[in-house]
mmCIF file of C-alpha atoms in Angstrom:
data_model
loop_
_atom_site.group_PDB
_atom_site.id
_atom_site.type_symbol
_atom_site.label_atom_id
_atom_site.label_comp_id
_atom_site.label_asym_id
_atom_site.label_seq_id
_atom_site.Cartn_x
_atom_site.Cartn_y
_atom_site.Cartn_z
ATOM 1 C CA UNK U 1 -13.121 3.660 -16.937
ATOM 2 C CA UNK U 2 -14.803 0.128 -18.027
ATOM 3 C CA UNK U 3 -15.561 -2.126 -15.314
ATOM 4 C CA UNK U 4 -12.984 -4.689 -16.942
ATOM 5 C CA UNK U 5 -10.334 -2.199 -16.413
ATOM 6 C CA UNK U 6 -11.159 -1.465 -12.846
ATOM 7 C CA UNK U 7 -10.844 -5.076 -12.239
ATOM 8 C CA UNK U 8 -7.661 -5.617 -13.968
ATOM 9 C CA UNK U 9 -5.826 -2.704 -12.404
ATOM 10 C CA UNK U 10 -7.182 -3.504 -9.153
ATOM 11 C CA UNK U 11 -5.955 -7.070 -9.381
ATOM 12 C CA UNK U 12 -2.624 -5.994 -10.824
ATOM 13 C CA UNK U 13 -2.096 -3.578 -7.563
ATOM 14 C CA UNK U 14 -3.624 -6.648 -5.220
ATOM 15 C CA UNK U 15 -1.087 -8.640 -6.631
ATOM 16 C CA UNK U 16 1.629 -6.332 -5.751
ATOM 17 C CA UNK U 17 0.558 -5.083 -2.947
ATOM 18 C CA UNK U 18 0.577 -8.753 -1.518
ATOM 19 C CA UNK U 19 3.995 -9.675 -2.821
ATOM 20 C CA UNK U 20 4.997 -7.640 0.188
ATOM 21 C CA UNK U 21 2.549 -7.843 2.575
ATOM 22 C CA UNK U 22 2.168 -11.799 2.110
ATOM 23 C CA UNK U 23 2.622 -14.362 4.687
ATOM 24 C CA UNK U 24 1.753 -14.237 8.466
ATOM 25 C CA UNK U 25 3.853 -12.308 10.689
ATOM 26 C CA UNK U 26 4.042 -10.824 14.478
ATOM 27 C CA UNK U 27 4.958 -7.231 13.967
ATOM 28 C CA UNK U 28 3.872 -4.267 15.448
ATOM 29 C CA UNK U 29 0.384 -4.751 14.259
ATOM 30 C CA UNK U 30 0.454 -7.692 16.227
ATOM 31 C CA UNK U 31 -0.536 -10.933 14.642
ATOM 32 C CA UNK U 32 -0.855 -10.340 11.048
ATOM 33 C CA UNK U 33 -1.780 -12.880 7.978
ATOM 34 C CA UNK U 34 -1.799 -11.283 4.060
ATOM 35 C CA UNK U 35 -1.069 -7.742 5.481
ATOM 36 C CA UNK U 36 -4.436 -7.718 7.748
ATOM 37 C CA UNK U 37 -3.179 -7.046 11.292
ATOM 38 C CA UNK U 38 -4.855 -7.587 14.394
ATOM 39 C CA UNK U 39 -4.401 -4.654 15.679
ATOM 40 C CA UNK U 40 -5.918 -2.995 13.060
ATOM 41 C CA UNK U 41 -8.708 -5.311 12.625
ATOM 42 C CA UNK U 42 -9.822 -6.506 16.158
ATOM 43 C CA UNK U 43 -12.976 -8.190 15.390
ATOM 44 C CA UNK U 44 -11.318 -10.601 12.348
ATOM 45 C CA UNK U 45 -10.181 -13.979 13.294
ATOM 46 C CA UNK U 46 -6.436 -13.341 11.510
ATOM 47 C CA UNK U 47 -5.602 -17.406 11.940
ATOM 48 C CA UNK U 48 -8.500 -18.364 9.993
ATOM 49 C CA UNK U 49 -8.439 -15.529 7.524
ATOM 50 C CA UNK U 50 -7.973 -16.448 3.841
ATOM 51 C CA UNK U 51 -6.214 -14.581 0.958
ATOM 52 C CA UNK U 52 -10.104 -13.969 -0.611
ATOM 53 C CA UNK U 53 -11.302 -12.228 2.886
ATOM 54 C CA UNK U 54 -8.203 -10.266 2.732
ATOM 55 C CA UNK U 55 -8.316 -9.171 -1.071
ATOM 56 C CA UNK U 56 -12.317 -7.847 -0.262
ATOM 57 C CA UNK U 57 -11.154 -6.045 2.928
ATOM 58 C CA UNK U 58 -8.104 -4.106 1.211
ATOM 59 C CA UNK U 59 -10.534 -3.470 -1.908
ATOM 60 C CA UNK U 60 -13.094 -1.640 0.734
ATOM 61 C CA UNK U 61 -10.623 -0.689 3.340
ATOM 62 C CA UNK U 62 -7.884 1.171 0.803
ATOM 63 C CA UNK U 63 -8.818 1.250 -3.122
ATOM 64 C CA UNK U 64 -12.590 1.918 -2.676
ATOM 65 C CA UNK U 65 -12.110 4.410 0.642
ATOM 66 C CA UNK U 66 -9.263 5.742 -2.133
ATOM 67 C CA UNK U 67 -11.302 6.032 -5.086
ATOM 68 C CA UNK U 68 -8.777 4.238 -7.201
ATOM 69 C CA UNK U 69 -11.236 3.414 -9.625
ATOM 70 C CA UNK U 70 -11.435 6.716 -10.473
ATOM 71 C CA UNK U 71 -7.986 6.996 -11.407
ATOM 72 C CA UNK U 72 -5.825 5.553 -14.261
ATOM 73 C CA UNK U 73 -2.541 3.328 -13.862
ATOM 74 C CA UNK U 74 -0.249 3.842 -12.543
ATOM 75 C CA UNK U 75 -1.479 6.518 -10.131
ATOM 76 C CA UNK U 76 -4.201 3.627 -8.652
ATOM 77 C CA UNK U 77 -1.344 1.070 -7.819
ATOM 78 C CA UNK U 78 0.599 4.301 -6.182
ATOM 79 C CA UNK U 79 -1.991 5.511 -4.310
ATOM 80 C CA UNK U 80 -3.795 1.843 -3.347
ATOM 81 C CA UNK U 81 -0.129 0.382 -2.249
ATOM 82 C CA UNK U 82 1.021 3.891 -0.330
ATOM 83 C CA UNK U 83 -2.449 3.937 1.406
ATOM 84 C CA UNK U 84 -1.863 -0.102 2.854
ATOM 85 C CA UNK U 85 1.558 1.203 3.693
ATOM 86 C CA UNK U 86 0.918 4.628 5.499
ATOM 87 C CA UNK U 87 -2.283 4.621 6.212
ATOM 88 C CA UNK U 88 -5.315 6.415 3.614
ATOM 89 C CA UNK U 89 -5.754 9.546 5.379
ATOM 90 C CA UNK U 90 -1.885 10.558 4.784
ATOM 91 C CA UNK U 91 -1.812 9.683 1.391
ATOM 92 C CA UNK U 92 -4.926 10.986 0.359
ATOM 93 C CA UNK U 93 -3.432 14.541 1.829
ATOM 94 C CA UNK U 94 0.079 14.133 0.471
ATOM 95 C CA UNK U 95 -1.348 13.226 -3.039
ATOM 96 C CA UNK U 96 -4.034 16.701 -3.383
ATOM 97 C CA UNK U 97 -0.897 18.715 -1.640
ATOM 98 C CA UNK U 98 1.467 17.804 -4.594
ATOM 99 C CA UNK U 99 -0.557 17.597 -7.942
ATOM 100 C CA UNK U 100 -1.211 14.433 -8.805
ATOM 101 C CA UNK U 101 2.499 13.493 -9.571
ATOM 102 C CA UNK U 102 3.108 9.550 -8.964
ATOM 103 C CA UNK U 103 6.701 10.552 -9.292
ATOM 104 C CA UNK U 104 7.123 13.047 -6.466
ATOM 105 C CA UNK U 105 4.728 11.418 -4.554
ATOM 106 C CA UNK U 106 7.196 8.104 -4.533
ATOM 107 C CA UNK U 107 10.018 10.759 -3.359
ATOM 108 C CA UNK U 108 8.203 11.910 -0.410
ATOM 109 C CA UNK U 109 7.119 8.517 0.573
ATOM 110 C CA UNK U 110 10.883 7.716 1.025
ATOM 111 C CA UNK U 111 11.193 11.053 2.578
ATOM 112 C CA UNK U 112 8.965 9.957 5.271
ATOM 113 C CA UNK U 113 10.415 6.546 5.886
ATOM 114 C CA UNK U 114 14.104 8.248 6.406
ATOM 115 C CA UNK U 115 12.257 10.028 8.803
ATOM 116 C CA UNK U 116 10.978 6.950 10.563
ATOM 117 C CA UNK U 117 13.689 5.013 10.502
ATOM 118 C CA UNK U 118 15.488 7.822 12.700
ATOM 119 C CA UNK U 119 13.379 5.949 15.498
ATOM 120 C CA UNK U 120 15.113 2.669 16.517
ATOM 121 C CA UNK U 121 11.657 1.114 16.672
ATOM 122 C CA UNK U 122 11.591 1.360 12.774
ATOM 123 C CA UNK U 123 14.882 1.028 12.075
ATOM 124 C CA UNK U 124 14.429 -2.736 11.486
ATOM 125 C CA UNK U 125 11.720 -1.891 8.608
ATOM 126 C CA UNK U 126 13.484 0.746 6.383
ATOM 127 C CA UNK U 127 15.272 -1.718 3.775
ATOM 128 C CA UNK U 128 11.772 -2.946 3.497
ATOM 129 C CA UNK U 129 10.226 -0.149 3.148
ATOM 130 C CA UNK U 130 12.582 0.776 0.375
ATOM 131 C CA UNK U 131 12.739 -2.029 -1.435
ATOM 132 C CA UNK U 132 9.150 -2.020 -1.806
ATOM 133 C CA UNK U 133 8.933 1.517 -3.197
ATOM 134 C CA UNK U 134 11.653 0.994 -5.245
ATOM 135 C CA UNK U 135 9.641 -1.821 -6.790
ATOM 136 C CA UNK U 136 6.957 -0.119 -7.066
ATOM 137 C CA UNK U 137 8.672 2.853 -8.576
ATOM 138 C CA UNK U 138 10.140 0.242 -11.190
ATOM 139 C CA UNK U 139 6.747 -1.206 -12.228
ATOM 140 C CA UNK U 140 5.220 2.213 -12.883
ATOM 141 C CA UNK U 141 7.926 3.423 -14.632
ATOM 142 C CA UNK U 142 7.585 0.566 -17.091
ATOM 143 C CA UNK U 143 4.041 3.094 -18.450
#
């Protein structure tokens, strides 16, 4: 894939990817600014953090430890957004374990958040969590 396309479907998943994850929050990541929590980033001053330092740490942190260049759209965006969401080790193992498909993948991503939201600690986070995959399953459907 050209470099021009790597950039452009890395920017068009940045963009949605932050749609959701934009703002600053307390949550259970603790204090979190652009989707970059605390918690998970101890040694990154979140107040000060700006929407450039964020965009370079989810391009290293999730496409890049991903290898979403490597793939075409709309199975980057699926991957790069499910990896923010749950984490790249999961989806990197859910993805090998059912082909490839962007489709079933999206169904056992809301598999696991019904799951979740059995705990009352989630519970709070499950419209969320489907709304966002529901948009997401709405922009790659558009291919």
């Amino acid at each position: 894939m050209g470099t021009a396309n790597m950039k452009e479907n890395f920017d068009k998943a940045i963009d949605f990817v932050l749609k959701w994850e934009g703002g600053e929050t307390y949550d259970t990541g603790g204090h979190t600014k652009f989707g970059i929590s605390k918690n998970a980033h101890p040694d990154i001053d979140i107040v000060n953090l700006t929407l450039e330092q964020a965009k370079d740490i989810y391009k290293k942190e999730y496409w890049d430890k991903c290898e979403c260049d490597e793939m075409s759209f709309p199975e980057d965006i699926v991957i790069f957004d499910s990896s923010v969401n749950l984490g790249t080790n999961k989806v990197m193992s859910w993805f090998e374990e059912i082909q490839h498909d962007y489709r079933n993948y999206l169904l056992l991503r809301i598999q696991h958040y019904t799951t979740l939201a059995q705990k009352p600690k989630y519970q709070p986070y499950f419209r969320g969590w489907m709304n966002r995959t529901m948009d997401l399953y709405r922009l790659v459907s558009e291919v």
